[in-house]
CSV table of C-alpha atoms in Angstrom, one decimal:
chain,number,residue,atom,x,y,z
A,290,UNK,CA,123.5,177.6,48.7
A,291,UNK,CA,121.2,177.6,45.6
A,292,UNK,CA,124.0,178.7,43.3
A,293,UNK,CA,126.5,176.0,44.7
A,294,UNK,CA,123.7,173.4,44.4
A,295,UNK,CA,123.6,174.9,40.6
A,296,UNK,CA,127.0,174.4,40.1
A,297,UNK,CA,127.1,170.8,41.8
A,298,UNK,CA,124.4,169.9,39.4
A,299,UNK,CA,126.4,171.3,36.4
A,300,UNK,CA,129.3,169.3,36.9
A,301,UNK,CA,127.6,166.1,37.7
A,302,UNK,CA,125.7,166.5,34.3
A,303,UNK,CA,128.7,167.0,32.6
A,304,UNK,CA,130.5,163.8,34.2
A,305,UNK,CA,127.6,161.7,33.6
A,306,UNK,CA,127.2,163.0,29.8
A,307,UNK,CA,130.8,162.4,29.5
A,308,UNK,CA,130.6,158.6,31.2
A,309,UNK,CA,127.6,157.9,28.5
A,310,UNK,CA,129.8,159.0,25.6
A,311,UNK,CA,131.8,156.1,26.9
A,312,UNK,CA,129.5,154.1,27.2
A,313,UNK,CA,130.2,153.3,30.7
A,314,UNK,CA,126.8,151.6,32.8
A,315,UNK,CA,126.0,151.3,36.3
A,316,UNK,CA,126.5,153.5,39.2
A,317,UNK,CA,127.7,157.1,38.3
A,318,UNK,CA,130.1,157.0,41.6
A,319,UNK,CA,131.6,153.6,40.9
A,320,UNK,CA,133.2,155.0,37.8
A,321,UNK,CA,135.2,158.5,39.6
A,322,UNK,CA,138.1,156.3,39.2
A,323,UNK,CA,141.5,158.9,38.6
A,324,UNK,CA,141.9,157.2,35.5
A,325,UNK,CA,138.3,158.1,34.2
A,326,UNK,CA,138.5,161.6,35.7
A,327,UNK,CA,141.2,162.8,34.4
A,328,UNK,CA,140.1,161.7,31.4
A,329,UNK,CA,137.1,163.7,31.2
A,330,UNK,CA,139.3,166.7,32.3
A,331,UNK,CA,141.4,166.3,29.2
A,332,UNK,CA,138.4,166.1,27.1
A,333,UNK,CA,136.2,168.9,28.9
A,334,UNK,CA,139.4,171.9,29.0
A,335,UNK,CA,140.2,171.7,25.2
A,336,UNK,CA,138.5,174.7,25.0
A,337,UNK,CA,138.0,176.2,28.3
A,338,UNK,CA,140.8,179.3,29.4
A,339,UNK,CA,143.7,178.4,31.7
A,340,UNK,CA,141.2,180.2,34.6
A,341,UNK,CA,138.8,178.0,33.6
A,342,UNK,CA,140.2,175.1,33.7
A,343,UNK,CA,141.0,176.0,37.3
A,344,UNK,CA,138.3,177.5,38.6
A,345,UNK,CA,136.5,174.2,37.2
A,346,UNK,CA,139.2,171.6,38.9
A,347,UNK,CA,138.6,173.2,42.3
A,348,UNK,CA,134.6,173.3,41.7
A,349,UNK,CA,135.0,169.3,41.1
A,350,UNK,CA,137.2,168.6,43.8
A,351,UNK,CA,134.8,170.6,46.5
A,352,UNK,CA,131.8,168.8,45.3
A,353,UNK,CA,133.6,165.3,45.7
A,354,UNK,CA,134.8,165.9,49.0
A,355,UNK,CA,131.5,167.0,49.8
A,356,UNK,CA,130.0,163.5,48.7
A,357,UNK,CA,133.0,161.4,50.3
A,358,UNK,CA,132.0,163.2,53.6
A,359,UNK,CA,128.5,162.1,53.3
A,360,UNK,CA,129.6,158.8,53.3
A,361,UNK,CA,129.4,158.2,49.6
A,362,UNK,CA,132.2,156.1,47.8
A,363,UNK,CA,134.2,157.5,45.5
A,364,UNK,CA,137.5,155.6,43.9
A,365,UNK,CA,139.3,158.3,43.2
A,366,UNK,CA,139.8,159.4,47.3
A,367,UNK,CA,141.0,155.9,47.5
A,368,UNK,CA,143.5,156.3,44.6
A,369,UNK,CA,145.3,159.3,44.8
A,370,UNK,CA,144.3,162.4,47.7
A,371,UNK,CA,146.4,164.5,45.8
A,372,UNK,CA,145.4,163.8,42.5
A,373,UNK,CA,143.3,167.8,41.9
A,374,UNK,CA,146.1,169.5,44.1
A,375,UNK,CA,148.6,168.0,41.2
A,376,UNK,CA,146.3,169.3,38.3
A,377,UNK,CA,145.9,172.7,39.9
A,378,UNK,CA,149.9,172.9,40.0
A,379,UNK,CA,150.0,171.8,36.4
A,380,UNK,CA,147.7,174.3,35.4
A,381,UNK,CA,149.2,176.9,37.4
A,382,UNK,CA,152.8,175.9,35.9
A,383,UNK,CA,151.4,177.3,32.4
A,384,UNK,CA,150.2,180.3,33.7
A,385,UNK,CA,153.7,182.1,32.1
A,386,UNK,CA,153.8,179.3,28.9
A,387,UNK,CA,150.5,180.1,27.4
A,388,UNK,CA,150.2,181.8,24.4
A,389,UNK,CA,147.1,183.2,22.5
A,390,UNK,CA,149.4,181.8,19.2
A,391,UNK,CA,149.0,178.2,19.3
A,392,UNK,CA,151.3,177.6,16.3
A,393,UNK,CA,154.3,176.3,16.7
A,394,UNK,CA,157.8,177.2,14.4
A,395,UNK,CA,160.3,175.4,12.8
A,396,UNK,CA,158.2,171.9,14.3
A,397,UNK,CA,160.2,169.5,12.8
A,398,UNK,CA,163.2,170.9,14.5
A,399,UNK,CA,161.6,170.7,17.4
A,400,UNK,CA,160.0,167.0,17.2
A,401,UNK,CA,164.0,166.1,16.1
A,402,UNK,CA,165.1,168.1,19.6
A,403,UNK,CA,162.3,166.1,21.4
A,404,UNK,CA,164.3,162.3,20.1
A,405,UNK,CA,167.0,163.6,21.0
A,406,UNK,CA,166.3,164.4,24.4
A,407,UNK,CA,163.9,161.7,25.0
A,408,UNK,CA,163.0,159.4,21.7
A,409,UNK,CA,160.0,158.1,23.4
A,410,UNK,CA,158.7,162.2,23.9
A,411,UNK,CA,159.7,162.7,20.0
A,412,UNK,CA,157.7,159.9,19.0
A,413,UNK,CA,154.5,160.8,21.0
A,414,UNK,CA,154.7,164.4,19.6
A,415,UNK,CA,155.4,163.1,15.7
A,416,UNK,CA,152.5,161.1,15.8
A,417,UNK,CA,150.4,163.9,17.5
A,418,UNK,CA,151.6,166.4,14.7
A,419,UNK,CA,152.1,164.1,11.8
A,420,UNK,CA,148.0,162.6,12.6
A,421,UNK,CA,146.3,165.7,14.3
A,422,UNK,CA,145.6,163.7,17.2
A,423,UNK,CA,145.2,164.7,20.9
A,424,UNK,CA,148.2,163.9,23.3
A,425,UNK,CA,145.5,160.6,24.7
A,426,UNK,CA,145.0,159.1,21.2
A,427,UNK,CA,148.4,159.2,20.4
A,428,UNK,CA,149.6,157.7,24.0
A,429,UNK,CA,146.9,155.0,23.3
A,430,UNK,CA,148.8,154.6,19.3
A,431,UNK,CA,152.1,154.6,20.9
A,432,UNK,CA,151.2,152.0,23.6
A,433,UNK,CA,149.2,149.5,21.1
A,434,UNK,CA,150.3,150.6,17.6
A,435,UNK,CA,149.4,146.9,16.2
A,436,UNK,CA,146.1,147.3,17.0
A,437,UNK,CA,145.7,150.6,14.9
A,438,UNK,CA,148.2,150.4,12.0
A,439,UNK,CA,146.8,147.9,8.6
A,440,UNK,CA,148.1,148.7,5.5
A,441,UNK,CA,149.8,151.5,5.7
A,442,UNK,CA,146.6,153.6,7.9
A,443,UNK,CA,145.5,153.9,10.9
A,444,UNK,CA,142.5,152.6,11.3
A,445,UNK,CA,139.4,152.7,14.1
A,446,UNK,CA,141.7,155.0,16.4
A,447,UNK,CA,139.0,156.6,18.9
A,448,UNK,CA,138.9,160.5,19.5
A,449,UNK,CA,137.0,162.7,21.9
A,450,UNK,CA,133.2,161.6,22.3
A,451,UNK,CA,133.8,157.8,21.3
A,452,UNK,CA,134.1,159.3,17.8
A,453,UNK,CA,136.3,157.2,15.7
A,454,UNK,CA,138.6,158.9,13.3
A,455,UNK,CA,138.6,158.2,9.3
A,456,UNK,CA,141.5,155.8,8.1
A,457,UNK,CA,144.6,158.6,8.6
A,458,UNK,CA,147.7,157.7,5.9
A,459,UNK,CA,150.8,157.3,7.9
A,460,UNK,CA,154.3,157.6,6.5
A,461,UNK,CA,156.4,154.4,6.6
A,462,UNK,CA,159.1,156.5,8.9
A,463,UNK,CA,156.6,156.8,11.7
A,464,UNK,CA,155.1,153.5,11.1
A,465,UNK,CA,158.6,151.7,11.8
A,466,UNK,CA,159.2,153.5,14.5
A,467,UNK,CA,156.0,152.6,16.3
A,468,UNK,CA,156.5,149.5,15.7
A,469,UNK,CA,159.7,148.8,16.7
A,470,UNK,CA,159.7,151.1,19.5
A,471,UNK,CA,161.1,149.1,22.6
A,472,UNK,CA,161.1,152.2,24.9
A,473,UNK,CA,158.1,152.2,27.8
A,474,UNK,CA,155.5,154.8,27.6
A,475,UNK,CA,156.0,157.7,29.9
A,476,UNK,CA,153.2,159.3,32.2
A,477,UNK,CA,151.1,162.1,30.9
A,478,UNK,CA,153.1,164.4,33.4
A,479,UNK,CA,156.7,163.8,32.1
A,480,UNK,CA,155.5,164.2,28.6
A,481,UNK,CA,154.1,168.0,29.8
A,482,UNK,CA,157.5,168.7,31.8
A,483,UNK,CA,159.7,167.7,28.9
A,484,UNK,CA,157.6,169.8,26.8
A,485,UNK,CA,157.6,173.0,28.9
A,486,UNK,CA,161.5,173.3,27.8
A,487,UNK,CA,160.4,174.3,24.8
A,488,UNK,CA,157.5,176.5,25.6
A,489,UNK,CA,154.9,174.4,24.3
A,490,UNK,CA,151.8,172.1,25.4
A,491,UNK,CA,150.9,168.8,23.9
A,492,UNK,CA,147.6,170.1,22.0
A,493,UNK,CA,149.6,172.9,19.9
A,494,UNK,CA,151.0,170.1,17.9
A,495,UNK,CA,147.7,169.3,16.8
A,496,UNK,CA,146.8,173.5,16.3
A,497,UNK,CA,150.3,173.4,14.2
A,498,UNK,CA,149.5,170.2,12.6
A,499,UNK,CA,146.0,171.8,11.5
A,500,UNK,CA,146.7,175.2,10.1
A,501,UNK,CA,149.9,173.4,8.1
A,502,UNK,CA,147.6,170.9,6.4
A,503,UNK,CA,145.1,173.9,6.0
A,504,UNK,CA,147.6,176.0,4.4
A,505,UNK,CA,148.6,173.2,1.9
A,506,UNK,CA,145.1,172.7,0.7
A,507,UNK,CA,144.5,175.8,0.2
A,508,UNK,CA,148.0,176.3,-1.7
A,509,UNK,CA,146.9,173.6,-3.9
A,510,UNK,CA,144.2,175.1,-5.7
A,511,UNK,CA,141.0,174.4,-2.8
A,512,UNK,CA,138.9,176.4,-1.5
A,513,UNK,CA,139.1,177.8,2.0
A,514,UNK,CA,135.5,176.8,2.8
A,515,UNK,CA,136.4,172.9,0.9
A,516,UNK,CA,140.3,172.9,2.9
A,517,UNK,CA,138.0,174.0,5.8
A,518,UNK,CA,135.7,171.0,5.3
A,519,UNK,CA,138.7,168.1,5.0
A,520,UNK,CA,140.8,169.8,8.2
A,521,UNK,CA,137.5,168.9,10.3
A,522,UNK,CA,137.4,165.3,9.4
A,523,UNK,CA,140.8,165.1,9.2
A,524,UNK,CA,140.7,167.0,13.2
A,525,UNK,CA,137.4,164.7,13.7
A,526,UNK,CA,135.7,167.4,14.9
A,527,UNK,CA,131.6,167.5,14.3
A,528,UNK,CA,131.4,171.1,14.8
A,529,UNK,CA,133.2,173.2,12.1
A,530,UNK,CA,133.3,176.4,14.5
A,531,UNK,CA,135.8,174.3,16.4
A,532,UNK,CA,137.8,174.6,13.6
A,533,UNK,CA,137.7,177.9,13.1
A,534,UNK,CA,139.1,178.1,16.8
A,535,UNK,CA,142.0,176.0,15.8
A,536,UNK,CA,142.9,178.1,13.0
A,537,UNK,CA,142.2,181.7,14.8
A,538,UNK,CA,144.7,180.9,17.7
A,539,UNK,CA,147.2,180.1,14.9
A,540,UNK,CA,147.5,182.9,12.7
């Protein structure tokens, strides 16, 4: 139908906008790789409603089925059949978790809880709330934290749309334990489950991380509009309405 053919069309743009941000050339099928997919998926639902994100997954899936019956290759059939079935489920398992309040309490208790019960989980979710980075930068910081940390910073750490962040200070406690972390990195799906015993996702420790730092601008004498200002480089957001988002869903 014309509006499916609308739709199709849609989500190709989107993929292939995404794949340019990458900068990644050649053949826009060659690249639906799992890895690159559900990469894009982590980048296109930041913002997008738990039905969204759902509705948009299943909208994906129909239209690559569509092009592997036609014959047309697509890496990601080859990879893993059940790899949208599994991120349907995983959106469906937070049907009952989300909250409209992002912000999350007593979150140094809760990072502790996290080492306790996993150090490797506590040290992906310090780094995400201590540097206001999504759960992929900080799994890429946690995997390869020599090629990020000089001097006390963290330096040319990539964020969504091949942005790369401003130096980010990082407190000698967290920089030891990247760097002598001997523990190996966990899979984007265990890091989800062991957070769902307490309740939370991965990106409310970046909502947390943002209204804090907010908060203690603002305590210090600045401005709203100027705390307003640093939290969006500090977030690396271009867009400051994005940061308004962050700091409605946690009041």
């Amino acid at each position: 139908s014309d509006k499916l053919a609308e739709k199709r069309l849609m989500f190709l743009k989107d993929i292939s906008n995404y794949f340019t941000s990458q900068n990644l050339e050649g053949k826009l099928n060659t690249h639906l790789t799992k890895d690159n997919i559900d990469k894009f998926f982590n980048e296109r639902f930041e913002t997008l409603s738990i039905k969204s994100q759902e509705n948009y997954i299943r909208g994906i899936s129909s239209m690559f089925k569509g092009l592997f019956d036609q014959n047309i290759y697509i890496p990601i059939h080859y990879e893993d059949t059940a790899f949208f079935d599994d991120r349907v489920k995983t959106i469906k398992d937070q049907y009952e978790t989300i909250i409209e309040n992002r912000y999350i309490d007593n979150v140094d208790l809760v990072i502790e809880n996290l080492y306790e019960n996993r150090a490797i989980t506590g040290l992906i979710a310090q780094c995400q709330y201590d540097l206001s980075i999504r759960q992929e930068e900080a799994f890429e910081l946690v995997y390869n934290p020599l090629k990020y940390i000089e001097n006390g910073y963290i330096e040319n750490l990539i964020g969504k749309g091949n942005h790369i962040y401003e130096p980010k200070e990082i407190s000698f406690e967290l920089e030891q334990k990247l760097l002598n972390n001997q523990e190996e990195l966990i899979s984007k799906s265990t890091y989800y489950y062991n957070l769902q015993k307490y309740d939370i996702s991965s990106h409310n420790f970046r909502f947390t991380s943002a209204r804090d730092k907010f908060e203690e601008k603002v305590n210090s004498g600045i401005s709203e509009k100027e705390a307003k200002s640093q939290i969006s480089k500090i977030l690396n957001h271009y867009r400051e309405f994005i940061t308004d988002y962050y700091l409605k869903r946690t009041e």
